[in-house]
XYZ file of C-alpha atoms in Angstrom:
594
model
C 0.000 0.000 0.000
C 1.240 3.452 -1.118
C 0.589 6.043 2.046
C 0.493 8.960 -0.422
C -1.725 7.025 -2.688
C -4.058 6.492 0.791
C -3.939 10.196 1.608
C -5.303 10.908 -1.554
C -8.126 8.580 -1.237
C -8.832 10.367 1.985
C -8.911 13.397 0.609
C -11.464 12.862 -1.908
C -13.839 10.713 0.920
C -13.068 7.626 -0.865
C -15.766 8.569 -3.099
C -16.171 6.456 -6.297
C -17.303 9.211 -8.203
C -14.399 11.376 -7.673
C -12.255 8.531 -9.365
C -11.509 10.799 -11.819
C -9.784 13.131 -9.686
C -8.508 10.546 -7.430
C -6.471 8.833 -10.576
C -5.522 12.368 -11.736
C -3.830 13.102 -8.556
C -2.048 9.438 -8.208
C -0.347 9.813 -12.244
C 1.073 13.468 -10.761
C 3.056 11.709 -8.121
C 4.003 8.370 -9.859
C 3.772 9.793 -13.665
C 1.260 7.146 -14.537
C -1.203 4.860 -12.648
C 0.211 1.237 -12.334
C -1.179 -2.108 -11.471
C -0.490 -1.983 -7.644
C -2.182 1.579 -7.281
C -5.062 0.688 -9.432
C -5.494 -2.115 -7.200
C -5.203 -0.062 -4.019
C -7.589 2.750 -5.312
C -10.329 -0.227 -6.439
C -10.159 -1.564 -2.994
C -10.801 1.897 -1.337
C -13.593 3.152 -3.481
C -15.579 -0.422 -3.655
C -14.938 -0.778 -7.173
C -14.235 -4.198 -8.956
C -10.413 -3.542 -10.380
C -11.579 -4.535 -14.136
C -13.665 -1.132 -13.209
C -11.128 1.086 -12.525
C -8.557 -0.390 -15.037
C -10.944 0.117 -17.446
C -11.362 3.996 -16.399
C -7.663 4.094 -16.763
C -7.809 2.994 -20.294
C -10.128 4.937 -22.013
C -9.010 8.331 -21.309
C -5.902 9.402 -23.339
C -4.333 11.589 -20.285
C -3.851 8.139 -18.038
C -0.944 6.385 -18.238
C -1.685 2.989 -17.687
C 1.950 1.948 -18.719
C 5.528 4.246 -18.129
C 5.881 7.409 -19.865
C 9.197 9.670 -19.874
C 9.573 11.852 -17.120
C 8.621 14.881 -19.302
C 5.568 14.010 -21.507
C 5.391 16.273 -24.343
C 2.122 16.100 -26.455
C 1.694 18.517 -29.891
C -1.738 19.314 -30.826
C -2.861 17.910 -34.029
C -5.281 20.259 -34.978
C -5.628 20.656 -38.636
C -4.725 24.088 -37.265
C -1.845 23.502 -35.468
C -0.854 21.132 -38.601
C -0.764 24.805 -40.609
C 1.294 26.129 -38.242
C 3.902 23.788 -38.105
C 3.114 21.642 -35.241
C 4.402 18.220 -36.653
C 7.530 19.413 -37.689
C 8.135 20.845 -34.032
C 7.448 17.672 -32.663
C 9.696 15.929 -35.190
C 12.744 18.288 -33.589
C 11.912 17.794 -30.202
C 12.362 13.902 -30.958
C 15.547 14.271 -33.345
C 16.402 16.253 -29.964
C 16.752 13.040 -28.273
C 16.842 10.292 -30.980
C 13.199 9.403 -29.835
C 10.230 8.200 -32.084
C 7.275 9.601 -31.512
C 5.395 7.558 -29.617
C 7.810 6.182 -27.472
C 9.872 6.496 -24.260
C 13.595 7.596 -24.801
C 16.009 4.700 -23.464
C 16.915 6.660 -20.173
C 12.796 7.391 -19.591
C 13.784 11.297 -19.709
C 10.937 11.780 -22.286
C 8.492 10.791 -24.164
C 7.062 12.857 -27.237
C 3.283 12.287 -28.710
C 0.534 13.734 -30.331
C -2.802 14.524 -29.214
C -6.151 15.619 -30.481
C -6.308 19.458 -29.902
C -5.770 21.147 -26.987
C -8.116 23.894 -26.994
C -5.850 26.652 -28.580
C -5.980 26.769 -32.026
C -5.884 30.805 -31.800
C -2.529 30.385 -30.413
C -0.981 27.367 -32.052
C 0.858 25.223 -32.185
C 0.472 23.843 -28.323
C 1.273 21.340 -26.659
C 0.774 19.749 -23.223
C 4.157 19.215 -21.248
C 2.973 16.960 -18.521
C -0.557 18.310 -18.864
C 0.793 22.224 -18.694
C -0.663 24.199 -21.416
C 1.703 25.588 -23.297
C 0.705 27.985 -26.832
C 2.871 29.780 -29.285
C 5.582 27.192 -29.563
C 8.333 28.051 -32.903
C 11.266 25.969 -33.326
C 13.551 28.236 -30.821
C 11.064 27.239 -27.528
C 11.275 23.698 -29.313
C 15.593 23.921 -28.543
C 15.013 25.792 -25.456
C 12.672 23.250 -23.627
C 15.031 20.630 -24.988
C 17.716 21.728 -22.928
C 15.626 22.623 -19.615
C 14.613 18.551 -20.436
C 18.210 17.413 -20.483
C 19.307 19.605 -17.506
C 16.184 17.876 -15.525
C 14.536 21.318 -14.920
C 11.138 21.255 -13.369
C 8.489 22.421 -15.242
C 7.188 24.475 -12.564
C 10.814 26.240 -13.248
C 10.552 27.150 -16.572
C 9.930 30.430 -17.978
C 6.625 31.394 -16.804
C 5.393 33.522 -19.822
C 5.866 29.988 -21.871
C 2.626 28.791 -20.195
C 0.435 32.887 -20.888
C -2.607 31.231 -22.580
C -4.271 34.668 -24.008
C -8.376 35.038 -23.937
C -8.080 37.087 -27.788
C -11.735 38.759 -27.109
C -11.898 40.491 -30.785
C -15.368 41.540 -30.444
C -17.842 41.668 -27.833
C -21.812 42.212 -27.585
C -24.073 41.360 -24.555
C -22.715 38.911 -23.095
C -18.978 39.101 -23.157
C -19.642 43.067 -22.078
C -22.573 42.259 -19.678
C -21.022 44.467 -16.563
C -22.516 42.689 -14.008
C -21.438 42.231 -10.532
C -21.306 39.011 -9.094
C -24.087 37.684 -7.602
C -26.466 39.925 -8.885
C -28.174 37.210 -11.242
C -28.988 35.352 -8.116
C -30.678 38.112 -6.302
C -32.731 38.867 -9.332
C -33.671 34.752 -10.001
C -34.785 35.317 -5.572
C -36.447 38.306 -6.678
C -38.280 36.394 -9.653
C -38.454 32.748 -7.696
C -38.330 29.516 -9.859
C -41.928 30.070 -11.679
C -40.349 33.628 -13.051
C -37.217 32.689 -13.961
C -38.771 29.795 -16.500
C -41.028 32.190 -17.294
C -37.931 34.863 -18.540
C -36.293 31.436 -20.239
C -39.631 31.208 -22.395
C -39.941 34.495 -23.383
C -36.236 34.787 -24.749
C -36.870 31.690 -26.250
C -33.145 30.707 -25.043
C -31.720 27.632 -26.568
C -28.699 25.831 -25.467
C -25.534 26.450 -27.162
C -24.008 23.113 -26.894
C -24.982 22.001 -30.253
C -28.514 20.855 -29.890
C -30.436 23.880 -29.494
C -32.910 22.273 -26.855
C -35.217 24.726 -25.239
C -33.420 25.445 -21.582
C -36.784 26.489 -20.320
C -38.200 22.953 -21.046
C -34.798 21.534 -20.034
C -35.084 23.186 -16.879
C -38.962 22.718 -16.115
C -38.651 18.699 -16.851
C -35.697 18.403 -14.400
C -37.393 20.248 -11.880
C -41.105 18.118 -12.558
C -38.658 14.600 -12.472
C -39.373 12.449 -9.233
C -35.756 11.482 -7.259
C -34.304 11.923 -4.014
C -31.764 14.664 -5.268
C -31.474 16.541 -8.039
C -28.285 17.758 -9.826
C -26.645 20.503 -12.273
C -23.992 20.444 -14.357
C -21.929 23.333 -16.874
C -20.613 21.230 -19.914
C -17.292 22.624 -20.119
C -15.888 19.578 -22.190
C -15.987 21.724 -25.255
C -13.547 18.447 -27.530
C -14.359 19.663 -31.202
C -11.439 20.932 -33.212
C -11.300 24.275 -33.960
C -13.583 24.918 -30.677
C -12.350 27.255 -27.527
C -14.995 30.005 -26.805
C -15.440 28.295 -23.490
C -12.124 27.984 -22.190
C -12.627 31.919 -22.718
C -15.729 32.392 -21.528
C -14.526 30.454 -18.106
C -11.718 32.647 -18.393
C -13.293 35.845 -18.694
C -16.731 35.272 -16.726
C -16.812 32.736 -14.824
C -18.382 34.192 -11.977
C -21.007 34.902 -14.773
C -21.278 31.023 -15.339
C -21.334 30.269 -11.652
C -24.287 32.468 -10.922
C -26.274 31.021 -13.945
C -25.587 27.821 -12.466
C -26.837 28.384 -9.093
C -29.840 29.703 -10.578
C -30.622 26.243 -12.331
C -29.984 24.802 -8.835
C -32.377 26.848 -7.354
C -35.436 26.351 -10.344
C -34.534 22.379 -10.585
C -34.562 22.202 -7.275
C -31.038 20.793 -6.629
C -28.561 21.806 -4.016
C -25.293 20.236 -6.130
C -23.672 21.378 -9.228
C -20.753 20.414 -10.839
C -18.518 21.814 -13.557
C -17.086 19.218 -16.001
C -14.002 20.739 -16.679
C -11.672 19.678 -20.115
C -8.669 17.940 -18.934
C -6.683 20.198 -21.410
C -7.973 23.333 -19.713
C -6.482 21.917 -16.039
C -4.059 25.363 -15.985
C -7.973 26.950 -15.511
C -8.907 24.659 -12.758
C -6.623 26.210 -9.431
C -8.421 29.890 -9.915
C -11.995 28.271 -10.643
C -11.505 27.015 -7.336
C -10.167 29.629 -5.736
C -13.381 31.880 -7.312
C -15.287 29.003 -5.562
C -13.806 29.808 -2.483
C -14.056 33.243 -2.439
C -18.082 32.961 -3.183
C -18.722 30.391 -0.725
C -16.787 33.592 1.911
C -19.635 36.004 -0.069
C -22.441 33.899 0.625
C -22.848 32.906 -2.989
C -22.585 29.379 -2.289
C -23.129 27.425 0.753
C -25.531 26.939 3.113
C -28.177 30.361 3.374
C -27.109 31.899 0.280
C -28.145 35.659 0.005
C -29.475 34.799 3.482
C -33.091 33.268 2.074
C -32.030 29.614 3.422
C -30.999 28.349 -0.162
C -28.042 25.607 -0.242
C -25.912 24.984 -2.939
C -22.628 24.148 -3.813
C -20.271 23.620 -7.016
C -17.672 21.306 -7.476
C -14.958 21.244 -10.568
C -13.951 18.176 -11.803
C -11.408 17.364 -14.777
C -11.560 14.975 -17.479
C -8.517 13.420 -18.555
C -8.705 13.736 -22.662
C -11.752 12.005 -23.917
C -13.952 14.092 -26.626
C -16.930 12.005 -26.266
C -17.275 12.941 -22.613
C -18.888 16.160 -24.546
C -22.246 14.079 -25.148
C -23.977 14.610 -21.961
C -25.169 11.156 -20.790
C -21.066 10.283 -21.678
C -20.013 12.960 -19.487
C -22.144 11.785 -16.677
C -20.798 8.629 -16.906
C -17.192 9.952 -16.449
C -18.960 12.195 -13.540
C -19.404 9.088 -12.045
C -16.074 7.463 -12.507
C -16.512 5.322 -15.606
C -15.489 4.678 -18.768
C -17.291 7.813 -21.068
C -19.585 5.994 -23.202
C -23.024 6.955 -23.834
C -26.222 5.602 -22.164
C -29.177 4.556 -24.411
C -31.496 6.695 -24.663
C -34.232 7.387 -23.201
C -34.270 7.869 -20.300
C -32.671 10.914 -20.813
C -30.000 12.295 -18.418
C -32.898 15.151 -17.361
C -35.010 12.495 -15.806
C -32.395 9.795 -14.778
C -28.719 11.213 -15.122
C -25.777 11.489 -12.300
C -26.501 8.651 -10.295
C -29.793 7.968 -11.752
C -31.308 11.125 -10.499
C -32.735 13.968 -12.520
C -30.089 15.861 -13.620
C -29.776 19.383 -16.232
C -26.707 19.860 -18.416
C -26.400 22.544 -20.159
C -23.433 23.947 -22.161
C -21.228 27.136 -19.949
C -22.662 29.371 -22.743
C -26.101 28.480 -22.303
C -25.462 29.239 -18.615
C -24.129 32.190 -18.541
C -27.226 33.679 -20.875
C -29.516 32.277 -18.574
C -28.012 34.518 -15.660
C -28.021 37.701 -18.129
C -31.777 36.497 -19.028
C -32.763 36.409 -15.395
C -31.591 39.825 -14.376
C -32.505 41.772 -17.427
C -35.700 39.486 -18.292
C -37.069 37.582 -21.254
C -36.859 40.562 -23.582
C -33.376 41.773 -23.663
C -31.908 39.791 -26.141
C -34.711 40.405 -28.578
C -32.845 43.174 -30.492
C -30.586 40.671 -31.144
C -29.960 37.606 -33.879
C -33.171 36.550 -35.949
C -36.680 35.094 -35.127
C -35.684 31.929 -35.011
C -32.295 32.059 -32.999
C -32.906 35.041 -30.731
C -29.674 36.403 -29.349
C -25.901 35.969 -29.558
C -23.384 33.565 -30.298
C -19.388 33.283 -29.843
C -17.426 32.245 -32.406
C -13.766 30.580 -32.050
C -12.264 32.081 -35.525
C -9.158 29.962 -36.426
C -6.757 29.058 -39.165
C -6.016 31.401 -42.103
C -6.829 34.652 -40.330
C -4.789 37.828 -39.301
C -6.860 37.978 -35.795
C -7.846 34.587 -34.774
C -9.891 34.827 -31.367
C -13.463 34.923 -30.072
C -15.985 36.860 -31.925
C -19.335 37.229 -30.182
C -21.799 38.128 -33.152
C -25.969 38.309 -33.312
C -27.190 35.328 -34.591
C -27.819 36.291 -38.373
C -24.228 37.736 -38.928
C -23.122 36.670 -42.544
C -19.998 34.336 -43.210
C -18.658 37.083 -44.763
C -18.627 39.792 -42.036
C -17.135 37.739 -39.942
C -14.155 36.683 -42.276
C -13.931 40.559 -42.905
C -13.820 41.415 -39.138
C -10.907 38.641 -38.612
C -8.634 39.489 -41.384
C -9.442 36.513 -43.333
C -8.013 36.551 -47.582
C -8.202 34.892 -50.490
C -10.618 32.117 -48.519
C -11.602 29.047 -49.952
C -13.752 27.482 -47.420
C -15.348 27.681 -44.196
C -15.211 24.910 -41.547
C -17.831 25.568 -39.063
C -19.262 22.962 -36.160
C -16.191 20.326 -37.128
C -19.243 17.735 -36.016
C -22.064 19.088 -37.904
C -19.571 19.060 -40.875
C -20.726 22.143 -42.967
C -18.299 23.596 -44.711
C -18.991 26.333 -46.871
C -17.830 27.425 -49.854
C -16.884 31.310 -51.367
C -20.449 31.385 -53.209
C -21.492 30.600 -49.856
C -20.287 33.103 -47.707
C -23.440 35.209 -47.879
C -25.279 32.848 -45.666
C -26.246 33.539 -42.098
C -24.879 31.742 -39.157
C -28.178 30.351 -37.443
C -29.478 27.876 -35.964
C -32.138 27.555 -39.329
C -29.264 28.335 -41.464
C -25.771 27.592 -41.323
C -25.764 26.537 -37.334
C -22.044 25.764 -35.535
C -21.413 25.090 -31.620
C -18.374 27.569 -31.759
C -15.733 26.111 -34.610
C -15.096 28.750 -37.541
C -12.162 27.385 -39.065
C -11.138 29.334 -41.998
C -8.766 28.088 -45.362
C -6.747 30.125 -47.923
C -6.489 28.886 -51.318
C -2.973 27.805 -50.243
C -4.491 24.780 -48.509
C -5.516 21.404 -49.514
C -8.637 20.325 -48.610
C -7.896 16.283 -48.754
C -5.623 16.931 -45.863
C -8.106 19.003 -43.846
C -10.354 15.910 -44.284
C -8.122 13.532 -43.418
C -7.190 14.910 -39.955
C -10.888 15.552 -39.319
C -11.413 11.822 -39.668
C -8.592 11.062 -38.403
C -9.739 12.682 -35.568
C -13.012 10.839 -35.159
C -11.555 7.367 -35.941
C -9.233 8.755 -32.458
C -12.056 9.752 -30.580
C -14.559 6.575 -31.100
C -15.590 5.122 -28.019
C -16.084 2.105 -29.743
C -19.283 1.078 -27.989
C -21.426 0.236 -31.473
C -20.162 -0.784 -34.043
C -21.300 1.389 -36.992
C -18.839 4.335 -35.213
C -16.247 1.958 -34.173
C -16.097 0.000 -37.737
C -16.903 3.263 -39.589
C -14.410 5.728 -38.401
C -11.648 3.009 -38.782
C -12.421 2.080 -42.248
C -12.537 5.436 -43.478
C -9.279 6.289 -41.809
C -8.036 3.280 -43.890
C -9.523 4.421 -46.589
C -7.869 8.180 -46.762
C -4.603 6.087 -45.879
C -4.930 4.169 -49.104
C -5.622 7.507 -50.963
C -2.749 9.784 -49.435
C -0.548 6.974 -50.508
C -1.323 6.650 -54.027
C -3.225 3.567 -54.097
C -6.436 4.769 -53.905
C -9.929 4.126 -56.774
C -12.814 5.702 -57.178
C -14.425 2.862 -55.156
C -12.263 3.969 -52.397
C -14.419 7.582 -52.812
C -17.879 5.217 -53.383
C -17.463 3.629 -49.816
C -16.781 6.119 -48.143
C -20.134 7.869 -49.275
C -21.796 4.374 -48.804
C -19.731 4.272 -44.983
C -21.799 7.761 -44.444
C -25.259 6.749 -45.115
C -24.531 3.625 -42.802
C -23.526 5.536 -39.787
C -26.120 8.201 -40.011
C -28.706 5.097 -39.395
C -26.811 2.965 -37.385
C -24.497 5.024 -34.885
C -25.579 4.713 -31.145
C -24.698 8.692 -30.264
C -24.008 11.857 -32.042
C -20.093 11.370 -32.499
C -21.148 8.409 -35.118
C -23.951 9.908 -37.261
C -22.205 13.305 -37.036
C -18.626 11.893 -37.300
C -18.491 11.972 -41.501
C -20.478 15.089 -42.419
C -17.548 16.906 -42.443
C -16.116 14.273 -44.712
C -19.247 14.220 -46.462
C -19.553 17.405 -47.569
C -15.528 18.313 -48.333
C -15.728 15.296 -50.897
C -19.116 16.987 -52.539
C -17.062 20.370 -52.791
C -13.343 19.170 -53.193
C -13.902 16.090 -55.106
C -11.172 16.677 -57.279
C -8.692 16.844 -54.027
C -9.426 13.143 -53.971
C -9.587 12.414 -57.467
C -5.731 13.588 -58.165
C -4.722 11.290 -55.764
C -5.954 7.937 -57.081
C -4.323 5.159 -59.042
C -6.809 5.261 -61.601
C -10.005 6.956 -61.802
C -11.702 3.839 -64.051
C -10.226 0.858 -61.817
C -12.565 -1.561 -60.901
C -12.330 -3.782 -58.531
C -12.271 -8.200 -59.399
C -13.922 -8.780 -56.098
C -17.634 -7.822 -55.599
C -18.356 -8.379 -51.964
C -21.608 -6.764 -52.003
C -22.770 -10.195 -54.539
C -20.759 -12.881 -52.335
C -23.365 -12.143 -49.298
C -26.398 -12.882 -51.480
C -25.953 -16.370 -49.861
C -26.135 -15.063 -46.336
C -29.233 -12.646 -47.426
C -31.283 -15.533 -48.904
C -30.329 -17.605 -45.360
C -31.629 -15.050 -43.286
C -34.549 -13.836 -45.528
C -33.272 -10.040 -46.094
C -32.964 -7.728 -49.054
C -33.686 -4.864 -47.609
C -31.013 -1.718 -48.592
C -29.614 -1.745 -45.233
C -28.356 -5.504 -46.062
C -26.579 -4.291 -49.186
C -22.861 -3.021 -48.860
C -23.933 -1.013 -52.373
C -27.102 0.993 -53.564
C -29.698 -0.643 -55.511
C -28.667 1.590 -58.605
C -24.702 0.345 -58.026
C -25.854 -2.738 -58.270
C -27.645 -2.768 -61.452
């Protein structure tokens, strides 16, 4: 038994759902979580081991086996990509005559990618043993190599290497709201729960996580739920490339975000809420707490707040690299300790979600206009954005810009303006909501971004004619084939075999067959995918072939090959055995197979 290992357990009450935090704490003594602590931790918390060691698995920022002393990993971003990101890695490991990948001989270091850290307006980044570090150019790249071989802490080195900047280019009502503190809460005890849902209605606020789901009705149906608690939680597990407005946001306003959570607490009727916090954005977590600390002294949080005999209290909590944990019912189940895989559904999180209680999650966004909603009431935000999507939204503007940043805009703003207001030339394409896939076009950039239009959770990644679009759309799947949880198989199976298939392509061994499945690999996941990540996981795909087909095209072997094999015609044995012809038992669509 490791003492320090046990005084960490202690610490967090031996509570199974702060496993999380408890694991997070164990890798920053030992560097990574081995077999004797997982089985010391499983004991403590009443877990089965295959539990925990299965927690320890899924998340990328566990170490479940020996990494260097200094862990180094680059963003791949298709941002950071622009920006030179893999040839910075590539030095740091001709540095020390590591691959990456792998541990140097003397376990100094080990160099890797990861997804994105959260920072493509300041790219490349990288994590250095979870630190956040942006800007990096090949003369940091030497520089940390020789704090590395000298055995420097991090905590030594040059402080202003770790400045992660907010870039606010533009702001409207929320990002220049003005209020103090607090002051959403006395106006939601002012209103009481029945007013406050009543505000919600009339702004006709909808969440900003992706969905657009009414947070009155959100609100009201967590509230109406039976259970023996109720709970709250700020999604602040904001995974999708190209994606950072709430890393600023939490930055900038977070006491903004706090009060609009205690005001859900206090209309749903729960006295908990938690903030699930991106493991890349840990360098935010010691001041959130701090600002927790500082409102439970104000009587903002606690027991009596504003002195009306109202409890509640917020806890942080970090994930540890996982961009499913973004899907709500995923990111209760990390909440609770687990592996982040989605629940079927229904029941639905709002009725039976952390620990099977009722249980409201709603993007930091979402929250923070709910607090603005409640203390200047239902109306305010009707001189902004369009009938349908009432308000503002912020906009993380990245890639081929002169002012990347966060651009808070009326719903209704065209493409265009906003490519204007960022410095943006010679533009080829718009990425925007990396999971909802649109991207857009030059004869498109008159459209509106809207929820009934061109809709996005944040991403506004922008491409000069410089760039290729086959390589854009090969990280983004690359990406997704990463970030699979693999629970169905349509995702797990899907993602993989289109990876494969760009593989084949960027290699020069590609057909147009290669092109035809993955079109036929889209239709099939859009049906078949258990969560959002799967059906949403090849629009992006999807629609940069429809626009940039000849990208692909230049690429293959031969654009008339044709393939010996017909797979689709050697299951018409199984079919007849099992009595189906339906489409969805066909590899190919009825017109291919004419």
């Amino acid at each position: 038994m490791y003492p320090v290992v046990e005084d960490i357990l202690t610490r967090n009450g031996h509570d199974p759902t702060r496993l999380m935090m408890i694991l997070r704490e164990v890798q920053a003594v030992f560097g990574w979580v081995s077999p004797d602590t997982i089985t010391q931790i499983a004991a403590a918390v009443n877990r089965p081991r295959a539990a925990v060691q299965s927690t320890v698995e899924f998340y990328t920022f566990f170490n479940a086996e020996p990494v260097g002393h200094y862990r180094v990993l680059f963003s791949d971003n298709i941002t950071d990509r622009m920006l030179g990101s893999l040839a910075l890695r590539d030095r740091l490991c001709a540095a020390f005559a590591v691959r990456p990948g792998e541990v140097s001989a003397d376990g100094l270091v080990s160099v890797d990618r990861t997804s994105c850290t959260g920072l493509c307006d300041q790219g490349p980044a990288a994590l250095v043993n979870t630190r956040a570090m942006p800007n990096l150019s090949p003369e940091r790249i030497d520089a940390m190599a020789a704090l590395i071989r000298d055995r420097r802490p991090v905590a030594e080195w040059p402080a202003d290497w770790f400045d992660v900047h907010e870039n606010i280019r533009r702001r409207d009502k929320l990002l220049g709201h003005g209020l103090t503190p607090g002051a959403p809460i006395k106006a939601a005890l002012d209103r009481g729960p029945e007013g406050v849902l009543a505000e919600l209605s009339r702004a006709a606020l909808r969440g900003r996580g992706g969905a657009g789901f009414g947070t009155e009705t959100k609100w009201r149906i967590c509230r109406d739920a039976p259970g023996y608690a109720h709970y709250v939680v700020a999604n602040a597990d904001e995974g999708e490339p190209g994606t950072f407005k709430d890393r600023v946001l939490l930055a900038s306003c977070p006491d903004l975000v706090f009060d609009g959570l205690v005001i859900a607490g206090l209309v749903t009727g729960a006295r908990k809420g938690m903030v699930y916090l991106r493991g890349e954005y840990a360098f935010l977590y010691p001041r959130l707490t701090e600002l927790l600390a500082q409102r439970r002294r104000a009587g903002l949080l606690g027991n009596n707040i504003m002195g009306v005999g109202f409890t509640f209290d917020i806890e942080v909590h970090l994930g540890a690299g996982a961009y499913i944990c973004g899907e709500e019912s995923a990111l209760i189940e990390s909440l609770e300790g687990k592996p982040g895989k989605p629940r079927i559904r229904p029941p639905y999180p709002v009725t039976q979600g952390f620990l099977g209680q009722p249980t409201a999650v709603n993007n930091v966004e979402t929250l923070a206009l709910a607090a603005l909603i409640t203390t200047h009431g239902g109306d305010w935000l009707k001189d902004r954005g369009t009938p349908t999507s009432v308000g503002t939204t912020m906009l993380s503007v990245s890639g081929d810009v002169e002012r990347p940043g966060i651009y808070e805009y009326p719903y209704g703003v065209r493409i265009h303006e906003v490519l204007d207001a960022a410095g943006a030339t010679d533009t080829q394409a718009v990425q925007i909501a990396v999971g909802a896939g649109k991207c857009l076009v030059d004869t498109e950039f008159e459209r509106r971004i809207a929820m009934e239009d061109a809709s996005t959770t944040g991403s506004f990644m922008v491409f000069d004619r410089t760039r290729d679009l086959f390589e854009v759309a090969a990280n983004f799947v690359e990406f997704f084939a990463h970030e699979s949880c693999g629970f169905c198989t349509a995702c797990r199976v899907g993602t993989t075999v289109n990876k494969r298939l760009m593989d084949k392509i960027a290699a020069g061994q590609g057909s147009p067959q290669d092109i035809e499945e993955m079109q036929r690999m889209h239709r099939h996941m859009q049906g078949a995918s258990h969560c959002g990540l799967g059906s949403t996981a090849t629009m992006a795909l999807r629609d940069i072939l429809n626009k940039f087909r000849p990208a692909f095209e230049r690429r293959l072997l031969s654009t008339d090959f044709e393939p010996a094999f017909d797979l689709d015609a050697e299951l018409s044995e199984a079919r007849d055995l099992t009595g189906r012809d339906d489409a969805l038992a066909h590899l190919a669509p009825a017109h291919a197979r004419r």
